[in-house]
Amino acid sequence: MKRTKNILALAVCAVLSAATFFGFASAAQAEELTQVKDGTKVTYGTVSAEDQALLKVLFDAGYYAYINPDLYAKYGNDENALFNHFITTGIWEGRQGNQDFNVDAYASAYSDLKAAYGNDILAYYRHFINTKGTETRPVTTLHIASQWGITVTSLVDSSLVVTPHQIYMSEINGVNDLESIKHGELVVDKKMKAQAEAEEYRKYHPTTSSTPSTP
């Protein structure tokens, strides 16, 4: 009996661990929705030594490798190589260097910061890192932005706009391809519309039973 309980306990732990992992994986995938994949729309800049030191504090090499399989295949777990990619390429493409900070969500959530910094990506990073613990600005990821009903616009490419519903769809499906999500959203919307129309029709056209009523 005791052995059976232990087996059940281990099984429950395994299920919970798997759920936690896949939940994290799906949320992590969603955070990449604002990455600009068309290099022609990206303006690559230079990060000063001072800013590099600041970004180094925030950068999570393990997360960066995990969320970017192409980079993991190229650099493995080489933290220096991954960080170098982030400051020379990734940050300008909208790639996320830490699971707790998406610069586009941060900029879209706070109009005062957007008014002050415009599309200066590094300025948002400086503000986030330097004011952490002194300001209360909870919207720092796409996941949180979706919970707050905030539509997120890319700082790199203003035509890249992600709605709360699209973020949600990305998380539950574990995909970060916005076009696929948009297509799926249309399918869902059409299905919901058809169901609503059918219910409306039934409301005004009740089905008559062919069975005679009992006297």
CSV table of N, CA and C in Angstrom, one decimal, residues 8-170:
chain,number,residue,atom,x,y,z
A,8,LEU,N,2.2,6.7,-6.8
A,8,LEU,CA,1.2,7.7,-7.2
A,8,LEU,C,1.7,9.1,-7.0
A,9,ALA,N,2.4,9.3,-5.9
A,9,ALA,CA,3.0,10.6,-5.5
A,9,ALA,C,4.0,11.0,-6.6
A,10,LEU,N,4.9,10.1,-7.0
A,10,LEU,CA,5.9,10.3,-8.0
A,10,LEU,C,5.2,10.7,-9.4
A,11,ALA,N,4.1,10.0,-9.7
A,11,ALA,CA,3.4,10.2,-10.9
A,11,ALA,C,2.8,11.6,-10.9
A,12,VAL,N,2.2,12.0,-9.8
A,12,VAL,CA,1.6,13.4,-9.7
A,12,VAL,C,2.7,14.4,-9.9
A,13,CYS,N,3.9,14.2,-9.2
A,13,CYS,CA,5.0,15.1,-9.3
A,13,CYS,C,5.5,15.2,-10.8
A,14,ALA,N,5.5,14.1,-11.5
A,14,ALA,CA,6.0,14.1,-12.9
A,14,ALA,C,5.0,14.9,-13.7
A,15,VAL,N,3.7,14.7,-13.5
A,15,VAL,CA,2.7,15.4,-14.3
A,15,VAL,C,2.8,16.9,-14.0
A,16,LEU,N,2.9,17.3,-12.7
A,16,LEU,CA,3.0,18.7,-12.4
A,16,LEU,C,4.3,19.3,-13.0
A,17,SER,N,5.4,18.6,-12.9
A,17,SER,CA,6.6,19.1,-13.5
A,17,SER,C,6.5,19.3,-15.0
A,18,ALA,N,5.9,18.3,-15.7
A,18,ALA,CA,5.7,18.4,-17.1
A,18,ALA,C,4.8,19.6,-17.5
A,19,ALA,N,3.7,19.8,-16.7
A,19,ALA,CA,2.8,20.9,-16.9
A,19,ALA,C,3.5,22.2,-16.7
A,20,THR,N,4.4,22.3,-15.7
A,20,THR,CA,5.1,23.5,-15.4
A,20,THR,C,6.1,23.8,-16.6
A,21,PHE,N,6.8,22.8,-17.0
A,21,PHE,CA,7.8,23.0,-18.1
A,21,PHE,C,7.1,23.4,-19.4
A,22,PHE,N,6.0,22.7,-19.8
A,22,PHE,CA,5.3,23.1,-21.0
A,22,PHE,C,4.6,24.4,-20.9
A,23,GLY,N,4.2,24.8,-19.7
A,23,GLY,CA,3.6,26.1,-19.5
A,23,GLY,C,4.7,27.2,-19.7
A,24,PHE,N,5.9,26.9,-19.2
A,24,PHE,CA,7.0,27.9,-19.3
A,24,PHE,C,7.4,27.9,-20.8
A,25,ALA,N,7.5,26.7,-21.4
A,25,ALA,CA,7.9,26.7,-22.8
A,25,ALA,C,6.9,27.5,-23.7
A,26,SER,N,5.6,27.3,-23.5
A,26,SER,CA,4.6,28.0,-24.3
A,26,SER,C,4.7,29.5,-24.1
A,27,ALA,N,4.8,29.9,-22.8
A,27,ALA,CA,4.9,31.4,-22.5
A,27,ALA,C,6.2,31.9,-23.1
A,28,ALA,N,7.3,31.2,-23.1
A,28,ALA,CA,8.6,31.6,-23.6
A,28,ALA,C,8.4,31.8,-25.1
A,29,GLN,N,7.7,30.8,-25.8
A,29,GLN,CA,7.5,30.9,-27.2
A,29,GLN,C,6.8,32.2,-27.6
A,30,ALA,N,5.8,32.5,-26.8
A,30,ALA,CA,4.9,33.7,-27.0
A,30,ALA,C,5.8,35.0,-26.9
A,31,GLU,N,6.7,35.0,-26.0
A,31,GLU,CA,7.6,36.2,-25.9
A,31,GLU,C,8.3,36.6,-27.1
A,32,GLU,N,8.5,35.6,-28.0
A,32,GLU,CA,9.2,35.9,-29.3
A,32,GLU,C,8.4,36.4,-30.4
A,33,LEU,N,7.1,36.7,-30.1
A,33,LEU,CA,6.2,37.2,-31.2
A,33,LEU,C,6.7,38.5,-31.7
A,34,THR,N,7.3,39.3,-30.9
A,34,THR,CA,7.7,40.6,-31.4
A,34,THR,C,9.1,40.7,-32.0
A,35,GLN,N,9.7,39.5,-32.2
A,35,GLN,CA,11.0,39.4,-32.9
A,35,GLN,C,10.8,39.7,-34.4
A,36,VAL,N,11.6,40.6,-34.9
A,36,VAL,CA,11.5,41.0,-36.4
A,36,VAL,C,12.4,40.0,-37.1
A,37,LYS,N,11.8,39.2,-38.0
A,37,LYS,CA,12.6,38.2,-38.7
A,37,LYS,C,13.1,38.7,-40.1
A,38,ASP,N,12.5,39.8,-40.5
A,38,ASP,CA,13.0,40.4,-41.8
A,38,ASP,C,14.1,41.4,-41.5
A,39,GLY,N,15.3,41.0,-41.9
A,39,GLY,CA,16.5,41.8,-41.6
A,39,GLY,C,16.5,43.1,-42.3
A,40,THR,N,15.7,43.3,-43.4
A,40,THR,CA,15.7,44.5,-44.1
A,40,THR,C,15.0,45.6,-43.3
A,41,LYS,N,14.2,45.2,-42.3
A,41,LYS,CA,13.5,46.2,-41.5
A,41,LYS,C,14.2,46.5,-40.2
A,42,VAL,N,15.4,45.9,-40.0
A,42,VAL,CA,16.2,46.1,-38.8
A,42,VAL,C,17.3,47.1,-39.0
A,43,THR,N,17.4,48.1,-38.1
A,43,THR,CA,18.6,49.0,-38.1
A,43,THR,C,19.5,48.5,-36.9
A,44,TYR,N,20.7,48.0,-37.3
A,44,TYR,CA,21.6,47.5,-36.3
A,44,TYR,C,22.5,48.6,-35.8
A,45,GLY,N,22.5,48.8,-34.5
A,45,GLY,CA,23.2,49.8,-33.9
A,45,GLY,C,24.5,49.3,-33.1
A,46,THR,N,25.0,50.2,-32.3
A,46,THR,CA,26.2,49.8,-31.5
A,46,THR,C,25.9,50.0,-30.0
A,47,VAL,N,26.3,49.1,-29.2
A,47,VAL,CA,26.1,49.2,-27.8
A,47,VAL,C,27.4,49.6,-27.1
A,48,SER,N,27.4,50.7,-26.4
A,48,SER,CA,28.6,51.2,-25.7
A,48,SER,C,29.1,50.2,-24.6
A,49,ALA,N,30.3,50.4,-24.2
A,49,ALA,CA,30.9,49.6,-23.2
A,49,ALA,C,30.0,49.7,-21.9
A,50,GLU,N,29.6,50.9,-21.6
A,50,GLU,CA,28.8,51.2,-20.4
A,50,GLU,C,27.5,50.5,-20.5
A,51,ASP,N,26.8,50.5,-21.6
A,51,ASP,CA,25.5,49.8,-21.8
A,51,ASP,C,25.7,48.3,-21.8
A,52,GLN,N,26.9,47.8,-22.3
A,52,GLN,CA,27.1,46.4,-22.3
A,52,GLN,C,27.2,45.9,-20.9
A,53,ALA,N,27.9,46.7,-20.0
A,53,ALA,CA,28.0,46.3,-18.6
A,53,ALA,C,26.6,46.2,-17.9
A,54,LEU,N,25.7,47.2,-18.3
A,54,LEU,CA,24.4,47.2,-17.8
A,54,LEU,C,23.6,46.0,-18.2
A,55,LEU,N,23.6,45.7,-19.5
A,55,LEU,CA,22.9,44.6,-20.1
A,55,LEU,C,23.3,43.3,-19.6
A,56,LYS,N,24.6,43.2,-19.3
A,56,LYS,CA,25.2,41.9,-18.8
A,56,LYS,C,24.5,41.5,-17.5
A,57,VAL,N,24.1,42.5,-16.7
A,57,VAL,CA,23.4,42.2,-15.5
A,57,VAL,C,22.1,41.5,-15.7
A,58,LEU,N,21.4,42.0,-16.8
A,58,LEU,CA,20.0,41.4,-17.1
A,58,LEU,C,20.1,40.2,-17.9
A,59,PHE,N,21.1,40.1,-18.8
A,59,PHE,CA,21.1,39.0,-19.8
A,59,PHE,C,21.2,37.6,-19.1
A,60,ASP,N,20.3,36.7,-19.6
A,60,ASP,CA,20.3,35.3,-19.2
A,60,ASP,C,20.7,34.4,-20.4
A,61,ALA,N,21.9,34.0,-20.4
A,61,ALA,CA,22.4,33.2,-21.5
A,61,ALA,C,21.6,31.9,-21.7
A,62,GLY,N,21.2,31.2,-20.6
A,62,GLY,CA,20.5,30.0,-20.7
A,62,GLY,C,19.1,30.2,-21.4
A,63,TYR,N,18.5,31.2,-21.0
A,63,TYR,CA,17.2,31.6,-21.6
A,63,TYR,C,17.3,31.9,-23.1
A,64,TYR,N,18.3,32.7,-23.4
A,64,TYR,CA,18.6,33.2,-24.7
A,64,TYR,C,18.9,32.0,-25.6
A,65,ALA,N,19.6,31.0,-25.2
A,65,ALA,CA,19.9,29.8,-25.9
A,65,ALA,C,18.7,29.0,-26.1
A,66,TYR,N,17.9,28.9,-25.1
A,66,TYR,CA,16.7,28.0,-25.1
A,66,TYR,C,15.6,28.6,-26.1
A,67,ILE,N,15.5,29.9,-26.1
A,67,ILE,CA,14.4,30.5,-26.9
A,67,ILE,C,14.8,30.7,-28.3
A,68,ASN,N,16.1,30.5,-28.6
A,68,ASN,CA,16.7,30.7,-29.9
A,68,ASN,C,17.4,29.4,-30.4
A,69,PRO,N,16.7,28.4,-30.8
A,69,PRO,CA,17.4,27.2,-31.2
A,69,PRO,C,18.4,27.3,-32.3
A,70,ASP,N,18.3,28.3,-33.1
A,70,ASP,CA,19.3,28.6,-34.2
A,70,ASP,C,20.6,29.0,-33.6
A,71,LEU,N,20.5,29.8,-32.5
A,71,LEU,CA,21.7,30.2,-31.8
A,71,LEU,C,22.4,29.1,-31.0
A,72,TYR,N,21.5,28.3,-30.4
A,72,TYR,CA,22.0,27.2,-29.6
A,72,TYR,C,22.8,26.2,-30.5
A,73,ALA,N,22.2,26.0,-31.7
A,73,ALA,CA,22.9,25.1,-32.6
A,73,ALA,C,24.3,25.6,-33.0
A,74,LYS,N,24.4,27.0,-33.0
A,74,LYS,CA,25.6,27.6,-33.5
A,74,LYS,C,26.6,27.8,-32.3
A,75,TYR,N,26.1,28.2,-31.2
A,75,TYR,CA,27.0,28.6,-30.0
A,75,TYR,C,26.9,27.7,-28.8
A,76,GLY,N,25.9,26.8,-28.8
A,76,GLY,CA,25.8,25.9,-27.6
A,76,GLY,C,25.5,26.8,-26.4
A,77,ASN,N,26.2,26.5,-25.3
A,77,ASN,CA,26.0,27.2,-24.1
A,77,ASN,C,27.1,28.2,-23.8
A,78,ASP,N,27.8,28.7,-24.9
A,78,ASP,CA,28.9,29.6,-24.7
A,78,ASP,C,28.3,31.0,-24.4
A,79,GLU,N,28.4,31.4,-23.1
A,79,GLU,CA,27.7,32.6,-22.6
A,79,GLU,C,28.3,33.8,-23.3
A,80,ASN,N,29.6,33.9,-23.5
A,80,ASN,CA,30.2,35.1,-24.1
A,80,ASN,C,29.7,35.2,-25.6
A,81,ALA,N,29.6,34.1,-26.3
A,81,ALA,CA,29.2,34.2,-27.7
A,81,ALA,C,27.7,34.6,-27.8
A,82,LEU,N,26.9,34.0,-26.9
A,82,LEU,CA,25.5,34.4,-26.8
A,82,LEU,C,25.2,35.8,-26.5
A,83,PHE,N,26.0,36.3,-25.5
A,83,PHE,CA,25.8,37.7,-25.1
A,83,PHE,C,26.3,38.6,-26.3
A,84,ASN,N,27.4,38.3,-26.9
A,84,ASN,CA,27.9,39.0,-28.0
A,84,ASN,C,26.9,39.1,-29.2
A,85,HIS,N,26.2,38.0,-29.4
A,85,HIS,CA,25.1,38.0,-30.4
A,85,HIS,C,24.0,38.9,-30.0
A,86,PHE,N,23.6,38.9,-28.7
A,86,PHE,CA,22.5,39.7,-28.2
A,86,PHE,C,22.8,41.2,-28.4
A,87,ILE,N,24.0,41.6,-28.1
A,87,ILE,CA,24.3,43.1,-28.1
A,87,ILE,C,24.6,43.6,-29.5
A,88,THR,N,25.0,42.7,-30.4
A,88,THR,CA,25.3,43.1,-31.8
A,88,THR,C,24.2,42.9,-32.8
A,89,THR,N,23.3,41.9,-32.5
A,89,THR,CA,22.3,41.5,-33.4
A,89,THR,C,20.9,41.4,-32.7
A,90,GLY,N,20.9,40.5,-31.7
A,90,GLY,CA,19.6,40.2,-31.1
A,90,GLY,C,18.8,41.3,-30.6
A,91,ILE,N,19.4,42.2,-29.8
A,91,ILE,CA,18.7,43.3,-29.2
A,91,ILE,C,18.0,44.2,-30.3
A,92,TRP,N,18.6,44.3,-31.4
A,92,TRP,CA,18.1,45.2,-32.5
A,92,TRP,C,17.0,44.5,-33.3
A,93,GLU,N,17.0,43.2,-33.2
A,93,GLU,CA,15.9,42.4,-33.9
A,93,GLU,C,14.7,42.2,-33.0
A,94,GLY,N,14.8,42.6,-31.7
A,94,GLY,CA,13.7,42.4,-30.8
A,94,GLY,C,13.7,41.1,-30.1
A,95,ARG,N,14.9,40.4,-30.1
A,95,ARG,CA,15.0,39.2,-29.4
A,95,ARG,C,15.1,39.5,-27.9
A,96,GLN,N,14.6,38.6,-27.1
A,96,GLN,CA,14.5,38.8,-25.7
A,96,GLN,C,15.7,38.2,-24.9
A,97,GLY,N,16.4,38.9,-24.1
A,97,GLY,CA,17.5,38.4,-23.4
A,97,GLY,C,17.3,37.9,-22.0
A,98,ASN,N,16.0,38.1,-21.6
A,98,ASN,CA,15.7,37.7,-20.2
A,98,ASN,C,14.2,37.4,-20.2
A,99,GLN,N,13.7,36.3,-19.6
A,99,GLN,CA,12.3,35.9,-19.6
A,99,GLN,C,11.4,36.9,-19.0
A,100,ASP,N,12.0,37.8,-18.1
A,100,ASP,CA,11.2,38.8,-17.4
A,100,ASP,C,11.1,40.1,-18.0
A,101,PHE,N,11.7,40.3,-19.2
A,101,PHE,CA,11.7,41.6,-19.8
A,101,PHE,C,11.6,41.6,-21.3
A,102,ASN,N,10.4,42.1,-21.8
A,102,ASN,CA,10.2,42.2,-23.2
A,102,ASN,C,10.1,43.7,-23.5
A,103,VAL,N,11.1,44.3,-24.2
A,103,VAL,CA,11.2,45.7,-24.4
A,103,VAL,C,9.9,46.3,-25.1
A,104,ASP,N,9.4,45.6,-26.0
A,104,ASP,CA,8.2,46.1,-26.7
A,104,ASP,C,7.0,46.1,-25.8
A,105,ALA,N,6.8,45.2,-25.0
A,105,ALA,CA,5.7,45.2,-24.0
A,105,ALA,C,5.8,46.3,-23.1
A,106,TYR,N,7.0,46.6,-22.6
A,106,TYR,CA,7.3,47.6,-21.7
A,106,TYR,C,7.0,49.0,-22.3
A,107,ALA,N,7.5,49.2,-23.5
A,107,ALA,CA,7.3,50.5,-24.2
A,107,ALA,C,5.8,50.7,-24.5
A,108,SER,N,5.1,49.6,-24.9
A,108,SER,CA,3.7,49.7,-25.3
A,108,SER,C,2.8,50.0,-24.1
A,109,ALA,N,3.2,49.5,-22.9
A,109,ALA,CA,2.4,49.6,-21.7
A,109,ALA,C,2.5,51.0,-21.1
A,110,TYR,N,3.6,51.7,-21.3
A,110,TYR,CA,3.8,53.0,-20.5
A,110,TYR,C,4.0,54.2,-21.5
A,111,SER,N,2.9,54.9,-21.7
A,111,SER,CA,2.9,56.0,-22.6
A,111,SER,C,3.9,57.1,-22.3
A,112,ASP,N,4.2,57.3,-20.9
A,112,ASP,CA,5.2,58.3,-20.5
A,112,ASP,C,6.6,57.9,-21.0
A,113,LEU,N,6.9,56.6,-20.9
A,113,LEU,CA,8.2,56.2,-21.4
A,113,LEU,C,8.3,56.3,-22.9
A,114,LYS,N,7.2,55.9,-23.6
A,114,LYS,CA,7.2,56.0,-25.0
A,114,LYS,C,7.4,57.4,-25.5
A,115,ALA,N,6.8,58.4,-24.8
A,115,ALA,CA,6.9,59.8,-25.1
A,115,ALA,C,8.3,60.3,-24.9
A,116,ALA,N,9.0,59.7,-23.9
A,116,ALA,CA,10.3,60.2,-23.5
A,116,ALA,C,11.4,59.5,-24.4
A,117,TYR,N,11.2,58.2,-24.7
A,117,TYR,CA,12.3,57.5,-25.4
A,117,TYR,C,12.0,57.1,-26.9
A,118,GLY,N,10.7,57.3,-27.3
A,118,GLY,CA,10.4,56.9,-28.7
A,118,GLY,C,10.8,55.5,-29.0
A,119,ASN,N,11.6,55.3,-30.1
A,119,ASN,CA,12.1,54.0,-30.5
A,119,ASN,C,13.5,53.6,-30.1
A,120,ASP,N,14.0,54.4,-29.1
A,120,ASP,CA,15.3,54.1,-28.6
A,120,ASP,C,15.3,52.9,-27.7
A,121,ILE,N,15.6,51.8,-28.2
A,121,ILE,CA,15.6,50.5,-27.5
A,121,ILE,C,16.4,50.5,-26.3
A,122,LEU,N,17.7,51.0,-26.4
A,122,LEU,CA,18.6,50.9,-25.2
A,122,LEU,C,18.1,51.8,-24.1
A,123,ALA,N,17.3,52.9,-24.4
A,123,ALA,CA,16.8,53.7,-23.3
A,123,ALA,C,15.9,53.0,-22.4
A,124,TYR,N,15.0,52.1,-23.0
A,124,TYR,CA,14.1,51.4,-22.2
A,124,TYR,C,14.8,50.4,-21.3
A,125,TYR,N,15.9,49.7,-21.9
A,125,TYR,CA,16.6,48.8,-21.0
A,125,TYR,C,17.3,49.5,-19.9
A,126,ARG,N,17.9,50.7,-20.2
A,126,ARG,CA,18.5,51.5,-19.1
A,126,ARG,C,17.5,51.8,-18.0
A,127,HIS,N,16.3,52.3,-18.4
A,127,HIS,CA,15.3,52.7,-17.5
A,127,HIS,C,14.8,51.5,-16.6
A,128,PHE,N,14.6,50.4,-17.3
A,128,PHE,CA,14.1,49.2,-16.6
A,128,PHE,C,15.2,48.7,-15.5
A,129,ILE,N,16.4,48.6,-15.9
A,129,ILE,CA,17.5,48.2,-15.0
A,129,ILE,C,17.7,49.2,-13.9
A,130,ASN,N,17.8,50.4,-14.3
A,130,ASN,CA,18.2,51.4,-13.3
A,130,ASN,C,17.1,51.8,-12.3
A,131,THR,N,15.8,51.5,-12.7
A,131,THR,CA,14.7,51.9,-11.8
A,131,THR,C,14.1,50.6,-11.1
A,132,LYS,N,14.7,49.5,-11.4
A,132,LYS,CA,14.1,48.2,-10.8
A,132,LYS,C,14.2,48.3,-9.3
A,133,GLY,N,13.0,48.2,-8.6
A,133,GLY,CA,13.0,48.3,-7.2
A,133,GLY,C,12.6,49.6,-6.7
A,134,THR,N,12.6,50.7,-7.6
A,134,THR,CA,12.2,52.0,-7.1
A,134,THR,C,10.9,52.5,-7.8
A,135,GLU,N,10.6,51.8,-8.9
A,135,GLU,CA,9.3,52.1,-9.6
A,135,GLU,C,8.4,50.9,-9.7
A,136,THR,N,7.1,51.1,-9.8
A,136,THR,CA,6.2,50.0,-9.9
A,136,THR,C,5.6,50.0,-11.3
A,137,ARG,N,6.3,49.2,-12.2
A,137,ARG,CA,5.8,49.1,-13.5
A,137,ARG,C,5.7,47.6,-13.8
A,138,PRO,N,4.6,46.9,-13.5
A,138,PRO,CA,4.5,45.5,-13.6
A,138,PRO,C,4.5,44.9,-15.0
A,139,VAL,N,4.1,45.7,-16.0
A,139,VAL,CA,4.0,45.1,-17.4
A,139,VAL,C,5.3,45.1,-18.0
A,140,THR,N,6.0,43.9,-18.0
A,140,THR,CA,7.3,43.8,-18.5
A,140,THR,C,7.5,42.6,-19.5
A,141,THR,N,6.4,41.9,-19.7
A,141,THR,CA,6.4,40.8,-20.7
A,141,THR,C,5.1,40.8,-21.5
A,142,LEU,N,5.2,40.0,-22.6
A,142,LEU,CA,4.0,39.9,-23.4
A,142,LEU,C,2.8,39.2,-22.7
A,143,HIS,N,3.2,38.2,-21.9
A,143,HIS,CA,2.2,37.5,-21.1
A,143,HIS,C,1.4,38.5,-20.2
A,144,ILE,N,2.2,39.3,-19.5
A,144,ILE,CA,1.5,40.3,-18.6
A,144,ILE,C,0.7,41.3,-19.4
A,145,ALA,N,1.3,41.7,-20.5
A,145,ALA,CA,0.6,42.7,-21.3
A,145,ALA,C,-0.8,42.1,-21.8
A,146,SER,N,-0.8,40.9,-22.2
A,146,SER,CA,-2.1,40.2,-22.6
A,146,SER,C,-3.1,40.2,-21.5
A,147,GLN,N,-2.6,40.0,-20.2
A,147,GLN,CA,-3.5,39.9,-19.1
A,147,GLN,C,-4.1,41.3,-18.8
A,148,TRP,N,-3.3,42.3,-19.1
A,148,TRP,CA,-3.8,43.7,-18.9
A,148,TRP,C,-4.5,44.2,-20.1
A,149,GLY,N,-4.7,43.4,-21.1
A,149,GLY,CA,-5.4,43.9,-22.3
A,149,GLY,C,-4.7,44.9,-23.2
A,150,ILE,N,-3.3,44.8,-23.2
A,150,ILE,CA,-2.5,45.8,-23.9
A,150,ILE,C,-2.0,45.2,-25.2
A,151,THR,N,-2.3,45.9,-26.3
A,151,THR,CA,-1.8,45.6,-27.6
A,151,THR,C,-0.3,46.1,-27.7
A,152,VAL,N,0.6,45.2,-28.2
A,152,VAL,CA,2.0,45.5,-28.2
A,152,VAL,C,2.5,45.8,-29.6
A,153,THR,N,3.2,46.9,-29.8
A,153,THR,CA,3.8,47.3,-31.1
A,153,THR,C,5.3,47.2,-31.0
A,154,SER,N,5.9,46.6,-32.0
A,154,SER,CA,7.3,46.4,-32.0
A,154,SER,C,8.0,47.8,-32.2
A,155,LEU,N,9.1,48.0,-31.4
A,155,LEU,CA,9.9,49.2,-31.6
A,155,LEU,C,10.7,49.2,-32.8
A,156,VAL,N,11.0,48.0,-33.3
A,156,VAL,CA,11.8,47.8,-34.5
A,156,VAL,C,11.0,48.0,-35.8
A,157,ASP,N,9.8,47.5,-35.8
A,157,ASP,CA,9.0,47.5,-37.0
A,157,ASP,C,7.5,47.8,-36.5
A,158,SER,N,7.1,49.1,-36.7
A,158,SER,CA,5.8,49.5,-36.2
A,158,SER,C,4.6,48.8,-36.9
A,159,SER,N,4.9,48.1,-38.0
A,159,SER,CA,3.8,47.3,-38.6
A,159,SER,C,3.6,45.9,-37.9
A,160,LEU,N,4.5,45.6,-37.0
A,160,LEU,CA,4.4,44.4,-36.2
A,160,LEU,C,3.6,44.7,-34.9
A,161,VAL,N,2.3,44.3,-34.9
A,161,VAL,CA,1.5,44.6,-33.8
A,161,VAL,C,0.9,43.3,-33.3
A,162,VAL,N,0.9,43.1,-32.0
A,162,VAL,CA,0.4,41.8,-31.4
A,162,VAL,C,-0.7,42.1,-30.4
A,163,THR,N,-1.8,41.5,-30.6
A,163,THR,CA,-3.0,41.7,-29.7
A,163,THR,C,-2.9,40.8,-28.5
A,164,PRO,N,-3.6,41.1,-27.5
A,164,PRO,CA,-3.7,40.2,-26.3
A,164,PRO,C,-4.2,38.8,-26.7
A,165,HIS,N,-5.2,38.8,-27.6
A,165,HIS,CA,-5.7,37.5,-28.0
A,165,HIS,C,-4.7,36.6,-28.8
A,166,GLN,N,-3.9,37.3,-29.6
A,166,GLN,CA,-2.8,36.6,-30.3
A,166,GLN,C,-1.8,36.0,-29.4
A,167,ILE,N,-1.5,36.8,-28.3
A,167,ILE,CA,-0.5,36.3,-27.3
A,167,ILE,C,-1.1,35.1,-26.6
A,168,TYR,N,-2.3,35.2,-26.3
A,168,TYR,CA,-3.0,34.0,-25.6
A,168,TYR,C,-3.0,32.8,-26.5
A,169,MET,N,-3.3,33.0,-27.8
A,169,MET,CA,-3.3,31.9,-28.8
A,169,MET,C,-1.9,31.3,-28.9
A,170,SER,N,-0.9,32.1,-28.9
A,170,SER,CA,0.5,31.7,-29.0
A,170,SER,C,0.8,30.8,-27.8
